[in-house]
mmCIF file of C-alpha atoms in Angstrom:
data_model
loop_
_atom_site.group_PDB
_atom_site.id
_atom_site.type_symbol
_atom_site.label_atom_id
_atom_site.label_comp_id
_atom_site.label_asym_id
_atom_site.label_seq_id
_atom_site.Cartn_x
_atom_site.Cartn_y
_atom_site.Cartn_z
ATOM 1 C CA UNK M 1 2.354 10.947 14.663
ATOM 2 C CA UNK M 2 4.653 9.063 17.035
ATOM 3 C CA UNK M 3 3.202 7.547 20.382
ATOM 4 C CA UNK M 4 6.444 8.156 22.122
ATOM 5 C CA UNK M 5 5.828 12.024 22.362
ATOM 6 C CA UNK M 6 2.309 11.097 24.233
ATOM 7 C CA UNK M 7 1.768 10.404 27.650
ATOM 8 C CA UNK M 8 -1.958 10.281 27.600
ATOM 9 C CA UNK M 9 -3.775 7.391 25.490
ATOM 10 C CA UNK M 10 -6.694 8.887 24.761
ATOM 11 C CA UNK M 11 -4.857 12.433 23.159
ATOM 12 C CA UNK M 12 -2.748 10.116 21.195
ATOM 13 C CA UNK M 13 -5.692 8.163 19.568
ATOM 14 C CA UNK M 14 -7.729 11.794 19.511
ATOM 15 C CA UNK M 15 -5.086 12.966 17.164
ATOM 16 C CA UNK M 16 -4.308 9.939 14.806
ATOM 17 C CA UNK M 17 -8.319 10.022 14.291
ATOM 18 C CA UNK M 18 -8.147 13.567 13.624
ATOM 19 C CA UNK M 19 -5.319 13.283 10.725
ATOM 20 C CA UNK M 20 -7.086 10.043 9.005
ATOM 21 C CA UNK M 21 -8.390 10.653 6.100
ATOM 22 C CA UNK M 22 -11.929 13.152 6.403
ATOM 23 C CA UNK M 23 -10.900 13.657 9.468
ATOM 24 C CA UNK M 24 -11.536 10.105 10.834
ATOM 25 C CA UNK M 25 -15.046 10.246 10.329
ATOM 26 C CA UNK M 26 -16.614 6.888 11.100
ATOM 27 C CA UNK M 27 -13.420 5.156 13.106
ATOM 28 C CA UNK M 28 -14.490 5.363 16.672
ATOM 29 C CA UNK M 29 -17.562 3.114 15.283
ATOM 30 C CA UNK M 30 -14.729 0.980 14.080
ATOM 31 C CA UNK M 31 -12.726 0.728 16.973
ATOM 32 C CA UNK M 32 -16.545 -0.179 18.652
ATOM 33 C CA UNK M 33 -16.704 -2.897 15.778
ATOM 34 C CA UNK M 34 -13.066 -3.709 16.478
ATOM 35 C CA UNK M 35 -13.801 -4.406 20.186
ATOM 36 C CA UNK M 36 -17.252 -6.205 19.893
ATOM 37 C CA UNK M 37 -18.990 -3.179 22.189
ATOM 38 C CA UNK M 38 -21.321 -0.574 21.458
ATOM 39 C CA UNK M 39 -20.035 2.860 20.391
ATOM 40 C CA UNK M 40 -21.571 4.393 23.561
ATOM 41 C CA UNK M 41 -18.634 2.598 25.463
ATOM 42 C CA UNK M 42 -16.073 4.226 22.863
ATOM 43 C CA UNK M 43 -18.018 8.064 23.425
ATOM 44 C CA UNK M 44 -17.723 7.559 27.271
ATOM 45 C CA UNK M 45 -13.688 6.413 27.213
ATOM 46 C CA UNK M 46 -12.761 9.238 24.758
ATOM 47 C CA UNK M 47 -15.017 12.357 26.018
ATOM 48 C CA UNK M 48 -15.627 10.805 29.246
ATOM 49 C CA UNK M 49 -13.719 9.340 32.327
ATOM 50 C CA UNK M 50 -13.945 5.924 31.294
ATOM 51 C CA UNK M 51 -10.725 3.759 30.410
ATOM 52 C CA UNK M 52 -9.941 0.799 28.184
ATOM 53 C CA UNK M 53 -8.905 -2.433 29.454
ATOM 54 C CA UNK M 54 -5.677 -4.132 29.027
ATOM 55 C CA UNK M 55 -7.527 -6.515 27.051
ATOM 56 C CA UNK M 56 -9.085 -3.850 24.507
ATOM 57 C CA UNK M 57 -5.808 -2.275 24.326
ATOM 58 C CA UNK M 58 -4.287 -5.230 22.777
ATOM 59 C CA UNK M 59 -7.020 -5.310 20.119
ATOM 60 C CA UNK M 60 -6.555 -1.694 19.490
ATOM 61 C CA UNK M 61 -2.940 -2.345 18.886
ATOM 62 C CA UNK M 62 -3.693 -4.311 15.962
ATOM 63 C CA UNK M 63 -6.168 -1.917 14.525
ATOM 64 C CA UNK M 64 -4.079 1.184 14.703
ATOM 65 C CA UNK M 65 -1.085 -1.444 13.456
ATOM 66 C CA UNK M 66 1.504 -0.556 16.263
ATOM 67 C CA UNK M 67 4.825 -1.762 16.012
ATOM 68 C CA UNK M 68 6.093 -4.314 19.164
ATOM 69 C CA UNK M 69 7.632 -1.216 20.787
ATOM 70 C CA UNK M 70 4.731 0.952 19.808
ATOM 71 C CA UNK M 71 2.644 -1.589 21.867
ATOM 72 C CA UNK M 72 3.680 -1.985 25.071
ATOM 73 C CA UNK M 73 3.488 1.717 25.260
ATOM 74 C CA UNK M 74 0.111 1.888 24.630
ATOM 75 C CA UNK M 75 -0.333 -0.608 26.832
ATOM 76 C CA UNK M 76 1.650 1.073 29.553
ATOM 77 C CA UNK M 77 -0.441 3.761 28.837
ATOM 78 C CA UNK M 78 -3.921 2.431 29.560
ATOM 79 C CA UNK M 79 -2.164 0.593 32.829
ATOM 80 C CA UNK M 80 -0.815 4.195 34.136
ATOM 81 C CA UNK M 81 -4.219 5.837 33.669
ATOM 82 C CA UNK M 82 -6.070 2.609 35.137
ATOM 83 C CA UNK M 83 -3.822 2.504 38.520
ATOM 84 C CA UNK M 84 -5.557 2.824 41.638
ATOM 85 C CA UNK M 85 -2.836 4.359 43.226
ATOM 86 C CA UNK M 86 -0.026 6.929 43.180
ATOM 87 C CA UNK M 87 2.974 4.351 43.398
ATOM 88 C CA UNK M 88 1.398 2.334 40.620
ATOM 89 C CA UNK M 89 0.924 5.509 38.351
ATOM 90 C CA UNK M 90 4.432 6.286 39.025
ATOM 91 C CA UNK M 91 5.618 2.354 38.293
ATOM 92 C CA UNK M 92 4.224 2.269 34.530
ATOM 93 C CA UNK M 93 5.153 5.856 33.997
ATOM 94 C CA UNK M 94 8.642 5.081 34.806
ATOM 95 C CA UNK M 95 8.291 1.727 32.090
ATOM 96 C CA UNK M 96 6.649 4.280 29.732
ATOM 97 C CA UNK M 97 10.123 5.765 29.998
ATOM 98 C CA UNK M 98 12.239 3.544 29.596
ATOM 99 C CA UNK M 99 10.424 2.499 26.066
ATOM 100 C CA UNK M 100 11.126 5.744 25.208
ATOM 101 C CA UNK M 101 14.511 5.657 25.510
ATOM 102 C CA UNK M 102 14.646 2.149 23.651
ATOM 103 C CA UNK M 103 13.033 4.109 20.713
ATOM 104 C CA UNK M 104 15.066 6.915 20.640
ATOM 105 C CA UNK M 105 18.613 4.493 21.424
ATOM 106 C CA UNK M 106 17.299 2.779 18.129
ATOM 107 C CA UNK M 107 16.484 5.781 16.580
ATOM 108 C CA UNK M 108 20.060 7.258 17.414
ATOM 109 C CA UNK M 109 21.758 4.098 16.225
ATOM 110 C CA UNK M 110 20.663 3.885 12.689
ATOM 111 C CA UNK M 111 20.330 7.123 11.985
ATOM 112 C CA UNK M 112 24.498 7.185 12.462
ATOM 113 C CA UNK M 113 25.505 6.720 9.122
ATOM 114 C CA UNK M 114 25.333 9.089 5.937
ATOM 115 C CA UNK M 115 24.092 6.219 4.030
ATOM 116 C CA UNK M 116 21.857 3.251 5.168
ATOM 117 C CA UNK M 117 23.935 0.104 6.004
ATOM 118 C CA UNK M 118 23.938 -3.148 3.905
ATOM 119 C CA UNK M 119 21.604 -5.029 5.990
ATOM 120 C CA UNK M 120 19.194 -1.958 6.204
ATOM 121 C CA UNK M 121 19.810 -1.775 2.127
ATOM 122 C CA UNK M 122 18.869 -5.751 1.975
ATOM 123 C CA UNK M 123 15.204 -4.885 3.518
ATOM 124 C CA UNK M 124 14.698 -1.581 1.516
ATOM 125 C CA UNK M 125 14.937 -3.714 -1.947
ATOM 126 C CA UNK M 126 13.451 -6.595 -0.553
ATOM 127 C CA UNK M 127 9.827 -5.598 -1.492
ATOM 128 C CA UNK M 128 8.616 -2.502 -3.352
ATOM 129 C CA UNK M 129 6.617 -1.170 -0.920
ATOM 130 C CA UNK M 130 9.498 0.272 1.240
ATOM 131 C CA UNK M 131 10.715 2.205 -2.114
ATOM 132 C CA UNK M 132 6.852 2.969 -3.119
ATOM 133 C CA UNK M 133 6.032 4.520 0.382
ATOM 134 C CA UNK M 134 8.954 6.266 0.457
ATOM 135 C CA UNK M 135 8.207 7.812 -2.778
ATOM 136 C CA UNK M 136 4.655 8.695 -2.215
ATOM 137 C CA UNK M 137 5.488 10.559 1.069
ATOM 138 C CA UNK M 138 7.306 13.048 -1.124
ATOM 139 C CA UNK M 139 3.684 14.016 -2.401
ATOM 140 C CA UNK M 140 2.678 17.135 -0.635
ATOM 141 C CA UNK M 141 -1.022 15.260 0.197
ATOM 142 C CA UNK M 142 0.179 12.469 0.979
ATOM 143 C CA UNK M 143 2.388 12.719 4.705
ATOM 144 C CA UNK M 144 0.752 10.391 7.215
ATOM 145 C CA UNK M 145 -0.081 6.558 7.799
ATOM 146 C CA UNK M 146 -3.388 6.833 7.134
ATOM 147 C CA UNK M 147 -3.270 8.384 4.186
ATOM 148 C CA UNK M 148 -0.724 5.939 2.729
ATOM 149 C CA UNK M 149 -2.639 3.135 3.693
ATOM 150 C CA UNK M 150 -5.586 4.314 1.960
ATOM 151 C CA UNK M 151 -3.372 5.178 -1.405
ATOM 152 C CA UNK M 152 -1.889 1.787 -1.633
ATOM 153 C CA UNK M 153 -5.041 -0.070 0.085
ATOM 154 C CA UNK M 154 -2.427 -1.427 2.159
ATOM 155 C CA UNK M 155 -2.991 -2.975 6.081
ATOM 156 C CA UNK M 156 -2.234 -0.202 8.554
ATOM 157 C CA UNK M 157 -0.410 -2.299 10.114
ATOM 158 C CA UNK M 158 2.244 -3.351 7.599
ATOM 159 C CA UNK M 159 2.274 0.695 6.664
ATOM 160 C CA UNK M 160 3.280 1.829 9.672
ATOM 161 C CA UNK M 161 5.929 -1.406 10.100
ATOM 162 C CA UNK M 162 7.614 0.187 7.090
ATOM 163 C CA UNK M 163 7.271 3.809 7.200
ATOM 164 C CA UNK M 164 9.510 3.308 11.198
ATOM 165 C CA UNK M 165 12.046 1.429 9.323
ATOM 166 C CA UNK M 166 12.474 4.159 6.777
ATOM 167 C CA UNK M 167 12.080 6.776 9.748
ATOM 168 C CA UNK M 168 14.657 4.858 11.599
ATOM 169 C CA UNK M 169 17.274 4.704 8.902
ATOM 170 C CA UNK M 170 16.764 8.468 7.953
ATOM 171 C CA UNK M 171 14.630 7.499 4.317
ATOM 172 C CA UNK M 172 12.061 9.251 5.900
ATOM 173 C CA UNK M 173 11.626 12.038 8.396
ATOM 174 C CA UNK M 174 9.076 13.143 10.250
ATOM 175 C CA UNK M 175 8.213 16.914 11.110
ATOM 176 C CA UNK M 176 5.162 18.327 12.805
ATOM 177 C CA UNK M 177 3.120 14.847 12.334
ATOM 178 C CA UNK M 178 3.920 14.919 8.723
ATOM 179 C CA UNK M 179 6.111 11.997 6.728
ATOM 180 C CA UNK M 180 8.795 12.864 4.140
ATOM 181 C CA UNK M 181 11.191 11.581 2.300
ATOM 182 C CA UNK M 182 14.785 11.672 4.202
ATOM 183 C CA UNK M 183 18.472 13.025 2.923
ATOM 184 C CA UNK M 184 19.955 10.010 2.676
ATOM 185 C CA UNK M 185 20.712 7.406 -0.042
ATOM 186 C CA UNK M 186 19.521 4.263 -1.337
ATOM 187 C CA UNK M 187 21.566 4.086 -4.238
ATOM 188 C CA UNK M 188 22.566 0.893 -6.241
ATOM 189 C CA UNK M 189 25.271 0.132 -7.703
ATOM 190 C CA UNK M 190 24.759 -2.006 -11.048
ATOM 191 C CA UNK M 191 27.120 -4.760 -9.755
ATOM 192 C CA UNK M 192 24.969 -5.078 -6.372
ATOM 193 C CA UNK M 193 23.309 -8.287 -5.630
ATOM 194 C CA UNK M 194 20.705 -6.521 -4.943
ATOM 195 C CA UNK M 195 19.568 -4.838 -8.313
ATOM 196 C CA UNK M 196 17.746 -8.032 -9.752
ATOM 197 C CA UNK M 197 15.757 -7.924 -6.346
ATOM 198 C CA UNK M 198 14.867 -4.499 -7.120
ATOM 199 C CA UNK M 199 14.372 -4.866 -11.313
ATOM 200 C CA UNK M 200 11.999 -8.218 -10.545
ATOM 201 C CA UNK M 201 9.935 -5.852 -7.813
ATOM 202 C CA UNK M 202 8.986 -2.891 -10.069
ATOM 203 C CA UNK M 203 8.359 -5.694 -13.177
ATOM 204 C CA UNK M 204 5.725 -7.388 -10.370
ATOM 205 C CA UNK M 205 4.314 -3.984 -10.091
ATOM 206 C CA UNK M 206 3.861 -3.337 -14.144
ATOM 207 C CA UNK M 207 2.540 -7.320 -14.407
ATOM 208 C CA UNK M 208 -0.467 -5.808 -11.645
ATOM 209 C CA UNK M 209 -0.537 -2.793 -13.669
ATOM 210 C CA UNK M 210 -1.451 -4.332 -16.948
ATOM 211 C CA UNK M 211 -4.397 -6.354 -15.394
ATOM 212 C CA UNK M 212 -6.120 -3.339 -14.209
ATOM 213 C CA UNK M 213 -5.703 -1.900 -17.367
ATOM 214 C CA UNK M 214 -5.656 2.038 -17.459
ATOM 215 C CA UNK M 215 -5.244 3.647 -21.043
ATOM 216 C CA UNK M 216 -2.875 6.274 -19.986
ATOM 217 C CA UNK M 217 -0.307 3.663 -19.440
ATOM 218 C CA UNK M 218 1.762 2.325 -22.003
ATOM 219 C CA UNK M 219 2.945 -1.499 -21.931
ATOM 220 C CA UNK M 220 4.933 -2.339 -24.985
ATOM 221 C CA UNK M 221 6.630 -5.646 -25.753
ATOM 222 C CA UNK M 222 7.761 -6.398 -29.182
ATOM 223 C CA UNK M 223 10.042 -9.041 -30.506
ATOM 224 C CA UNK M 224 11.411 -8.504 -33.651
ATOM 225 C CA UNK M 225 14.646 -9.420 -36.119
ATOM 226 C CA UNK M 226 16.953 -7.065 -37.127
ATOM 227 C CA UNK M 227 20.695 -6.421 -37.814
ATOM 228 C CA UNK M 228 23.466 -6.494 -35.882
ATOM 229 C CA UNK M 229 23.850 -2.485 -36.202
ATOM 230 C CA UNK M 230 20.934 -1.659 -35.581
ATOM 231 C CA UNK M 231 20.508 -3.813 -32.484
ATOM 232 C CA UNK M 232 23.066 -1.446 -31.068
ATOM 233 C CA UNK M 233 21.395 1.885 -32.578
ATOM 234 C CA UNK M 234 18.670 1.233 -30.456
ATOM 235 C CA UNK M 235 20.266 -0.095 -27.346
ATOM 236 C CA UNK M 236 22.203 3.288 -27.183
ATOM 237 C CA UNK M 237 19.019 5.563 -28.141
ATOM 238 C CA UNK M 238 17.593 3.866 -25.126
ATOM 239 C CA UNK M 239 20.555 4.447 -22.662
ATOM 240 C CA UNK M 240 20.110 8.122 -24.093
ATOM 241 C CA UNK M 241 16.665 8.214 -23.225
ATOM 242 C CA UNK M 242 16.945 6.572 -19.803
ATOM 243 C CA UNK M 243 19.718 9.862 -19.279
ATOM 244 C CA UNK M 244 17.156 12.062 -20.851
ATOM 245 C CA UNK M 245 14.453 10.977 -18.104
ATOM 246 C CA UNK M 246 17.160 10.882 -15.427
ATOM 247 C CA UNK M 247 17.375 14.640 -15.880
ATOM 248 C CA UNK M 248 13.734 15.374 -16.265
ATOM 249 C CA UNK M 249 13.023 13.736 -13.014
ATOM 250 C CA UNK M 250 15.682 15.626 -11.255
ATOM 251 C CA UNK M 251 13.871 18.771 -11.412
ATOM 252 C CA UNK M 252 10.293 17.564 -11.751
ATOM 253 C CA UNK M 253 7.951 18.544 -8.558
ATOM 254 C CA UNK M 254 6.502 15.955 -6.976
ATOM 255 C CA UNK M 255 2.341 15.266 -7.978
ATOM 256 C CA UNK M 256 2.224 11.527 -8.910
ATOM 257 C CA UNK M 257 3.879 8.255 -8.489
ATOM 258 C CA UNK M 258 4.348 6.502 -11.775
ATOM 259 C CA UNK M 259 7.078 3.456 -13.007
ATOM 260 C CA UNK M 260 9.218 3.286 -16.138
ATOM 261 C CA UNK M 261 10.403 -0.156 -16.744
ATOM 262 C CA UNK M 262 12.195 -0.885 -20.127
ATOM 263 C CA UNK M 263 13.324 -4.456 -21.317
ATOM 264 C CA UNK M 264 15.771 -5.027 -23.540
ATOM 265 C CA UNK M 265 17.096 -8.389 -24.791
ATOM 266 C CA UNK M 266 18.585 -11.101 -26.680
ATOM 267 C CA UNK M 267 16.981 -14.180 -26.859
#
């Protein structure tokens, strides 16, 4: 759910609470927590006349885990609603604006391209959260910040950071409040200087895997001796099988986020 297509502060919040996860039970009483007030002053701003302060608004921005942009919005917001008069109103609706347009001018300006750009590539395989959220938005119950947050028992903040950058570069799109995974590519060639960025991620992520342990998974290593021949044998019965799962996948609906990682080596 975008700020940018609210104009009221209190309607935006209303609704992210309202797609959190059981419906945001229980997060007005931590926004009260957040702020250091008592959860009657959060019941009078959001059914009541009552407005936040600048001051609260900045602490808000942290818990909801706004982008800069995203920010001074909100902030704009609460200023617009606070103003004691007309011209005022008027004066932060018109900055309200013109944030607007710098999100949509950014929005425009990536989204240009077929295919994400090399510096926008660079970030994507930087970490494997980018790649992870963008896979886990393809899950049917899984389409909003809150809900990948929760999944990944990642900071709100650093969700929402990298679900806009995938929104922004068209890896993600966004449709009725939902998240989904974009049209475009993020495809590597094997030459890139980027692949061993990408290999060492998803190895970090089986490392954490094997100390939680789970028996369904399968973590194999095994060095051995063995001939020249069949050395090669295998190596090409396990290019076969990486082709094999290639065209599985393809075709496979999407229900769970899982991580095939094979090693192969001479040493």
């Amino acid at each position: 759910m975008l700020i940018f297509n609210f104009s009221d502060y209190k309607r935006y919040i209303k609704g992210q609470v309202a797609k959190m996860p059981k419906k945001g039970r229980g997060q007005f009483r931590l926004m009260a927590n957040a702020l250091g007030v008592n959860s009657t002053v959060i019941s009078q701003v959001f059914k009541g006349t009552r407005n936040l302060t600048a001051e609260q608004g900045l602490v808000l921005n942290n818990f909801l885990g706004h982008t800069e942009l995203e920010g001074k919005y909100f902030i704009n917001l609460i200023l617009k609603e606070r103003a004691g008069t007309k011209d005022l109103q008027d004066y932060y609706s018109k900055e309200c604006a013109q944030l607007k347009e710098q999100s949509l001018a950014i929005k425009s300006r990536v989204n240009a391209d077929t295919e994400i750009t090399d510096a926008h590539r660079a970030l994507f395989y930087s970490d494997w959260h980018y790649s992870g959220l963008r896979m886990l938005s393809a899950l049917p119950n899984y389409n909003t910040i809150e809900e990948f947050a929760d999944y990944f028992k990642m900071p709100r903040a650093r969700v929402r950071e990298a679900i806009e950058f995938l929104l922004n570069t068209g890896l993600c799109v966004e449709k009725d409040g939902k998240i989904t995974v974009g049209a475009k590519s993020t495809h590597l060639d094997a030459k890139s200087t980027l692949v061993n960025s990408h290999r060492t991620n998803w190895r970090l992520k089986s490392i954490q895997a094997m100390q939680k342990w789970d028996h369904k998974d399968i973590h194999y290593s095994a060095p051995m001796t063995l001939s020249v021949e069949d050395t090669e044998i295998i190596r090409e019965n396990i290019v076969k099988f990486i082709a094999k799962v290639q065209g599985r996948v393809k075709d496979s609906p999407e229900e769970q986020l899982v991580c095939l990682n094979i090693d192969w080596f001479k040493f």
